[in-house]
mmCIF file of C-alpha atoms in Angstrom:
data_model
loop_
_atom_site.group_PDB
_atom_site.id
_atom_site.type_symbol
_atom_site.label_atom_id
_atom_site.label_comp_id
_atom_site.label_asym_id
_atom_site.label_seq_id
_atom_site.Cartn_x
_atom_site.Cartn_y
_atom_site.Cartn_z
ATOM 1 C CA GLU A 26 -36.079 21.484 -160.808
ATOM 2 C CA ALA A 27 -34.414 24.999 -161.229
ATOM 3 C CA GLY A 28 -30.850 24.212 -159.746
ATOM 4 C CA VAL A 29 -28.351 26.087 -157.241
ATOM 5 C CA ALA A 30 -28.337 29.574 -158.369
ATOM 6 C CA GLN A 31 -25.279 31.923 -157.725
ATOM 7 C CA SER A 32 -24.243 35.552 -158.179
ATOM 8 C CA PRO A 33 -22.356 37.348 -159.427
ATOM 9 C CA ARG A 34 -20.331 35.258 -161.987
ATOM 10 C CA TYR A 35 -17.394 36.783 -162.044
ATOM 11 C CA LYS A 36 -16.120 39.590 -159.659
ATOM 12 C CA ILE A 37 -12.504 41.548 -160.124
ATOM 13 C CA ILE A 38 -11.557 43.687 -156.903
ATOM 14 C CA GLU A 39 -8.159 45.309 -155.273
ATOM 15 C CA LYS A 40 -6.980 43.799 -152.340
ATOM 16 C CA ARG A 41 -8.311 45.192 -149.087
ATOM 17 C CA GLN A 42 -11.747 45.646 -150.600
ATOM 18 C CA SER A 43 -14.696 43.901 -149.570
ATOM 19 C CA VAL A 44 -16.842 41.579 -151.834
ATOM 20 C CA ALA A 45 -20.115 39.165 -151.200
ATOM 21 C CA PHE A 46 -21.372 36.115 -153.053
ATOM 22 C CA TRP A 47 -25.345 35.340 -153.178
ATOM 23 C CA CYS A 48 -25.943 31.662 -153.038
ATOM 24 C CA ASN A 49 -30.423 30.190 -153.531
ATOM 25 C CA PRO A 50 -30.333 26.539 -153.115
ATOM 26 C CA ILE A 51 -32.625 24.064 -153.952
ATOM 27 C CA SER A 52 -35.788 24.395 -152.838
ATOM 28 C CA GLY A 53 -36.466 22.072 -149.494
ATOM 29 C CA HIS A 54 -32.703 21.414 -149.581
ATOM 30 C CA ALA A 55 -31.769 21.290 -145.908
ATOM 31 C CA THR A 56 -27.766 21.708 -146.190
ATOM 32 C CA LEU A 57 -25.829 24.517 -147.900
ATOM 33 C CA TYR A 58 -22.303 24.673 -148.425
ATOM 34 C CA TRP A 59 -19.821 27.162 -149.549
ATOM 35 C CA TYR A 60 -16.551 25.538 -151.405
ATOM 36 C CA GLN A 61 -13.105 27.472 -152.617
ATOM 37 C CA GLN A 62 -11.677 26.158 -155.224
ATOM 38 C CA ILE A 63 -8.162 27.723 -156.230
ATOM 39 C CA LEU A 64 -7.104 27.333 -159.384
ATOM 40 C CA GLY A 65 -5.593 23.590 -160.381
ATOM 41 C CA GLN A 66 -6.634 22.311 -156.987
ATOM 42 C CA GLY A 67 -10.071 20.265 -155.641
ATOM 43 C CA PRO A 68 -12.629 22.391 -153.679
ATOM 44 C CA LYS A 69 -12.251 23.149 -149.846
ATOM 45 C CA LEU A 70 -15.150 23.026 -148.018
ATOM 46 C CA LEU A 71 -15.260 26.835 -146.048
ATOM 47 C CA ILE A 72 -18.609 26.477 -144.517
ATOM 48 C CA GLN A 73 -21.551 23.438 -144.456
ATOM 49 C CA PHE A 74 -24.990 25.186 -142.710
ATOM 50 C CA GLN A 75 -27.941 22.721 -141.983
ATOM 51 C CA ASN A 76 -30.752 24.528 -142.442
ATOM 52 C CA ASN A 77 -29.528 28.035 -140.921
ATOM 53 C CA GLY A 78 -27.157 26.559 -138.439
ATOM 54 C CA VAL A 79 -23.395 25.893 -139.016
ATOM 55 C CA VAL A 80 -22.472 22.772 -138.959
ATOM 56 C CA ASP A 81 -18.548 22.929 -140.018
ATOM 57 C CA ASP A 82 -16.483 26.328 -140.199
ATOM 58 C CA SER A 83 -13.590 25.146 -139.142
ATOM 59 C CA GLN A 84 -11.232 25.843 -142.435
ATOM 60 C CA LEU A 85 -13.335 29.399 -142.629
ATOM 61 C CA PRO A 86 -10.741 32.423 -142.233
ATOM 62 C CA LYS A 87 -13.128 33.795 -139.701
ATOM 63 C CA ASP A 88 -11.109 36.907 -139.399
ATOM 64 C CA ARG A 89 -11.623 38.376 -143.183
ATOM 65 C CA PHE A 90 -14.685 35.721 -144.171
ATOM 66 C CA SER A 91 -18.466 35.399 -142.971
ATOM 67 C CA ALA A 92 -21.187 33.422 -143.812
ATOM 68 C CA GLU A 93 -24.703 33.708 -142.925
ATOM 69 C CA ARG A 94 -28.201 31.354 -144.120
ATOM 70 C CA LEU A 95 -30.635 33.887 -144.074
ATOM 71 C CA LYS A 96 -33.978 31.889 -142.726
ATOM 72 C CA GLY A 97 -32.571 28.844 -143.696
ATOM 73 C CA VAL A 98 -32.898 29.303 -147.410
ATOM 74 C CA ASP A 99 -30.189 31.592 -149.015
ATOM 75 C CA SER A 100 -26.708 32.464 -148.428
ATOM 76 C CA THR A 101 -24.098 35.198 -148.613
ATOM 77 C CA LEU A 102 -20.611 34.839 -148.085
ATOM 78 C CA LYS A 103 -18.681 37.894 -147.412
ATOM 79 C CA ILE A 104 -14.836 38.217 -147.786
ATOM 80 C CA GLN A 105 -13.449 41.734 -145.813
ATOM 81 C CA PRO A 106 -10.886 43.006 -146.702
ATOM 82 C CA ALA A 107 -9.800 40.552 -149.500
ATOM 83 C CA LYS A 108 -6.179 39.665 -150.162
ATOM 84 C CA LEU A 109 -4.517 38.387 -153.305
ATOM 85 C CA GLU A 110 -4.404 34.657 -151.973
ATOM 86 C CA ASP A 111 -8.489 35.143 -152.084
ATOM 87 C CA SER A 112 -8.317 34.741 -155.961
ATOM 88 C CA ALA A 113 -10.506 31.244 -156.623
ATOM 89 C CA VAL A 114 -13.723 30.094 -157.767
ATOM 90 C CA TYR A 115 -16.493 30.119 -154.831
ATOM 91 C CA LEU A 116 -18.819 27.130 -155.195
ATOM 92 C CA CYS A 117 -22.111 26.918 -153.466
ATOM 93 C CA ALA A 118 -23.702 23.553 -153.417
ATOM 94 C CA SER A 119 -27.212 22.220 -151.467
ATOM 95 C CA SER A 120 -28.086 18.344 -150.860
ATOM 96 C CA GLY A 121 -31.188 16.806 -149.314
ATOM 97 C CA ARG A 122 -32.221 14.641 -146.665
ATOM 98 C CA GLY A 123 -29.825 11.671 -146.075
ATOM 99 C CA TRP A 124 -26.688 10.340 -147.862
ATOM 100 C CA SER A 125 -27.894 12.145 -151.050
ATOM 101 C CA GLU A 126 -25.688 13.986 -153.611
ATOM 102 C CA ALA A 127 -25.043 17.291 -153.481
ATOM 103 C CA PHE A 128 -26.155 19.931 -156.529
ATOM 104 C CA PHE A 129 -23.528 22.949 -157.498
ATOM 105 C CA GLY A 130 -23.860 25.862 -158.522
ATOM 106 C CA GLN A 131 -22.033 27.583 -161.565
ATOM 107 C CA GLY A 132 -19.432 29.182 -158.947
ATOM 108 C CA THR A 133 -18.379 32.988 -158.819
ATOM 109 C CA ARG A 134 -14.891 33.645 -160.124
ATOM 110 C CA LEU A 135 -12.919 35.877 -157.558
ATOM 111 C CA THR A 136 -9.879 37.809 -159.102
ATOM 112 C CA VAL A 137 -8.219 39.865 -156.108
ATOM 113 C CA VAL A 138 -5.545 42.526 -157.958
ATOM 114 C CA ALA B 68 -9.402 11.378 -140.276
ATOM 115 C CA GLN B 69 -11.474 10.816 -143.512
ATOM 116 C CA SER B 70 -9.666 10.687 -146.729
ATOM 117 C CA VAL B 71 -10.563 9.923 -150.321
ATOM 118 C CA THR B 72 -7.417 9.278 -152.730
ATOM 119 C CA GLN B 73 -7.366 9.772 -156.356
ATOM 120 C CA LEU B 74 -3.701 7.610 -157.198
ATOM 121 C CA ASP B 75 -3.482 9.410 -160.605
ATOM 122 C CA SER B 76 -3.388 13.253 -160.638
ATOM 123 C CA HIS B 77 -3.014 13.451 -164.787
ATOM 124 C CA VAL B 78 -4.575 10.319 -167.059
ATOM 125 C CA SER B 79 -3.979 10.297 -170.610
ATOM 126 C CA VAL B 80 -5.404 8.179 -173.280
ATOM 127 C CA SER B 81 -6.210 8.283 -176.887
ATOM 128 C CA GLU B 82 -9.628 8.874 -178.530
ATOM 129 C CA GLY B 83 -11.447 5.256 -178.759
ATOM 130 C CA THR B 84 -9.404 3.632 -175.910
ATOM 131 C CA PRO B 85 -10.218 2.406 -172.336
ATOM 132 C CA VAL B 86 -10.521 5.173 -169.698
ATOM 133 C CA LEU B 87 -9.935 4.277 -165.691
ATOM 134 C CA LEU B 88 -9.654 6.593 -163.049
ATOM 135 C CA ARG B 89 -8.614 4.851 -159.533
ATOM 136 C CA CYS B 90 -10.396 6.234 -156.212
ATOM 137 C CA ASN B 91 -9.950 4.618 -152.597
ATOM 138 C CA TYR B 92 -11.335 5.960 -149.613
ATOM 139 C CA SER B 93 -10.648 5.364 -145.798
ATOM 140 C CA SER B 94 -12.849 2.803 -144.319
ATOM 141 C CA SER B 95 -15.861 4.026 -142.554
ATOM 142 C CA TYR B 96 -19.265 4.123 -142.909
ATOM 143 C CA SER B 97 -20.670 5.925 -146.029
ATOM 144 C CA PRO B 98 -23.923 4.361 -147.936
ATOM 145 C CA SER B 99 -23.056 6.752 -150.573
ATOM 146 C CA LEU B 100 -20.024 7.504 -153.039
ATOM 147 C CA PHE B 101 -19.755 10.023 -155.623
ATOM 148 C CA TRP B 102 -18.046 10.678 -159.024
ATOM 149 C CA TYR B 103 -18.413 14.474 -160.512
ATOM 150 C CA VAL B 104 -16.623 16.016 -163.569
ATOM 151 C CA GLN B 105 -15.673 19.577 -164.292
ATOM 152 C CA HIS B 106 -15.370 20.974 -167.501
ATOM 153 C CA PRO B 107 -12.950 23.786 -167.866
ATOM 154 C CA ASN B 108 -14.718 27.087 -166.296
ATOM 155 C CA LYS B 109 -17.916 24.875 -165.554
ATOM 156 C CA GLY B 110 -19.468 23.938 -162.521
ATOM 157 C CA LEU B 111 -19.330 20.221 -160.803
ATOM 158 C CA GLN B 112 -21.708 18.100 -162.363
ATOM 159 C CA LEU B 113 -22.957 14.666 -160.838
ATOM 160 C CA LEU B 114 -21.532 11.997 -163.446
ATOM 161 C CA LEU B 115 -22.761 9.197 -161.180
ATOM 162 C CA LYS B 116 -23.712 8.032 -157.478
ATOM 163 C CA TYR B 117 -23.762 4.746 -155.373
ATOM 164 C CA THR B 118 -26.479 4.199 -152.829
ATOM 165 C CA SER B 119 -25.972 0.782 -151.838
ATOM 166 C CA ALA B 120 -28.603 -0.867 -154.430
ATOM 167 C CA ALA B 121 -25.865 -2.099 -156.409
ATOM 168 C CA THR B 122 -22.103 -2.650 -156.729
ATOM 169 C CA LEU B 123 -21.579 -1.509 -160.315
ATOM 170 C CA VAL B 124 -23.252 1.566 -160.977
ATOM 171 C CA LYS B 125 -24.015 3.549 -164.572
ATOM 172 C CA GLY B 126 -23.538 7.101 -165.138
ATOM 173 C CA ILE B 127 -24.204 9.577 -167.670
ATOM 174 C CA ASN B 128 -22.230 9.444 -170.969
ATOM 175 C CA GLY B 129 -21.480 5.805 -170.594
ATOM 176 C CA PHE B 130 -19.593 6.126 -167.676
ATOM 177 C CA GLU B 131 -19.713 3.217 -164.947
ATOM 178 C CA ALA B 132 -17.922 2.672 -161.646
ATOM 179 C CA GLU B 133 -17.741 -0.644 -159.230
ATOM 180 C CA PHE B 134 -17.711 -0.361 -155.665
ATOM 181 C CA LYS B 135 -15.446 -2.784 -154.207
ATOM 182 C CA LYS B 136 -15.951 -2.697 -150.150
ATOM 183 C CA SER B 137 -13.338 -5.418 -149.546
ATOM 184 C CA GLU B 138 -11.079 -2.802 -151.407
ATOM 185 C CA THR B 139 -12.394 0.405 -150.306
ATOM 186 C CA SER B 140 -12.315 1.367 -153.930
ATOM 187 C CA PHE B 141 -14.766 3.284 -156.322
ATOM 188 C CA HIS B 142 -13.014 3.299 -159.632
ATOM 189 C CA LEU B 143 -14.359 5.426 -162.709
ATOM 190 C CA THR B 144 -14.402 3.145 -166.046
ATOM 191 C CA LYS B 145 -15.503 4.167 -169.466
ATOM 192 C CA PRO B 146 -14.907 1.275 -172.424
ATOM 193 C CA SER B 147 -14.247 3.900 -175.102
ATOM 194 C CA ALA B 148 -13.202 7.664 -174.548
ATOM 195 C CA HIS B 149 -14.603 10.437 -176.274
ATOM 196 C CA MET B 150 -12.829 14.025 -177.074
ATOM 197 C CA SER B 151 -15.542 15.625 -175.007
ATOM 198 C CA ASP B 152 -14.568 13.234 -171.650
ATOM 199 C CA ALA B 153 -11.844 15.573 -171.713
ATOM 200 C CA ALA B 154 -12.091 17.418 -168.018
ATOM 201 C CA GLU B 155 -11.322 17.172 -164.040
ATOM 202 C CA TYR B 156 -13.149 14.310 -162.601
ATOM 203 C CA PHE B 157 -13.521 14.121 -158.561
ATOM 204 C CA CYS B 158 -14.454 10.887 -156.345
ATOM 205 C CA VAL B 159 -16.446 12.175 -153.633
ATOM 206 C CA VAL B 160 -17.924 10.735 -150.140
ATOM 207 C CA PRO B 161 -19.737 11.626 -147.587
ATOM 208 C CA PHE B 162 -18.567 10.728 -144.457
ATOM 209 C CA PRO B 163 -20.670 11.505 -141.533
ATOM 210 C CA SER B 164 -19.576 14.099 -138.973
ATOM 211 C CA GLY B 165 -21.922 14.595 -135.874
ATOM 212 C CA SER B 166 -25.594 14.777 -136.936
ATOM 213 C CA ALA B 167 -24.224 15.744 -140.866
ATOM 214 C CA ARG B 168 -22.355 14.222 -143.551
ATOM 215 C CA GLN B 169 -19.373 15.983 -144.700
ATOM 216 C CA LEU B 170 -18.635 15.402 -148.203
ATOM 217 C CA THR B 171 -14.478 14.564 -148.887
ATOM 218 C CA PHE B 172 -13.017 15.599 -151.883
ATOM 219 C CA GLY B 173 -10.234 13.680 -153.711
ATOM 220 C CA SER B 174 -7.812 15.865 -155.006
ATOM 221 C CA GLY B 175 -8.889 15.506 -158.803
ATOM 222 C CA THR B 176 -8.028 13.790 -161.753
ATOM 223 C CA GLN B 177 -6.894 15.530 -165.018
ATOM 224 C CA LEU B 178 -8.463 13.707 -168.136
ATOM 225 C CA THR B 179 -6.743 14.151 -171.128
ATOM 226 C CA VAL B 180 -8.018 12.585 -174.236
ATOM 227 C CA LEU B 181 -5.681 12.606 -177.482
ATOM 228 C CA PRO B 182 -7.312 12.302 -181.005
#
């Protein structure tokens, strides 16, 4: 079974620029998560989708971050404009039905300079 | 609010000695509990999972965890540490959130293995 795919793996941008990350979850997984992991900290949930609907986006900075899940499959996370404090690893994960575990992608390491 | 507490932010052991990483969670209905491991510059990998079948769960690389409902604990153990076990470990609990489940992470425990 293919895992969760994320791209790009690394991205360096200047502050105030925009950036987008892409995630392809495991086939058939209804739930998709985006997490932000700042160096030395645990992952923080940014947004959770159930199929193509948003379940939780309470910690998403909506003035600069946006996310969508196309047709309940792939997802993109966008930051516009980026700030220095957005430097982090952005992790995408997906899970199947019930109380099953989440599978994580390799993450995208964003550096804002 | 639901919470997951990892009692030690850093644990240091010598190679060949036992490992104990502690995790407690707030009391609420959750039939699943997970431990994930993250090696430097790598994604999160599932180490083991509890799914109500047995209270003692075996995972990969010789790790085990015991679910104790009365103590709301899910501590991770390994009889003999290996250098390759050095990594960050996260206890994760899916709590109900409306019709969905929200994964709640502990703050993580950094395991150092000394030669």
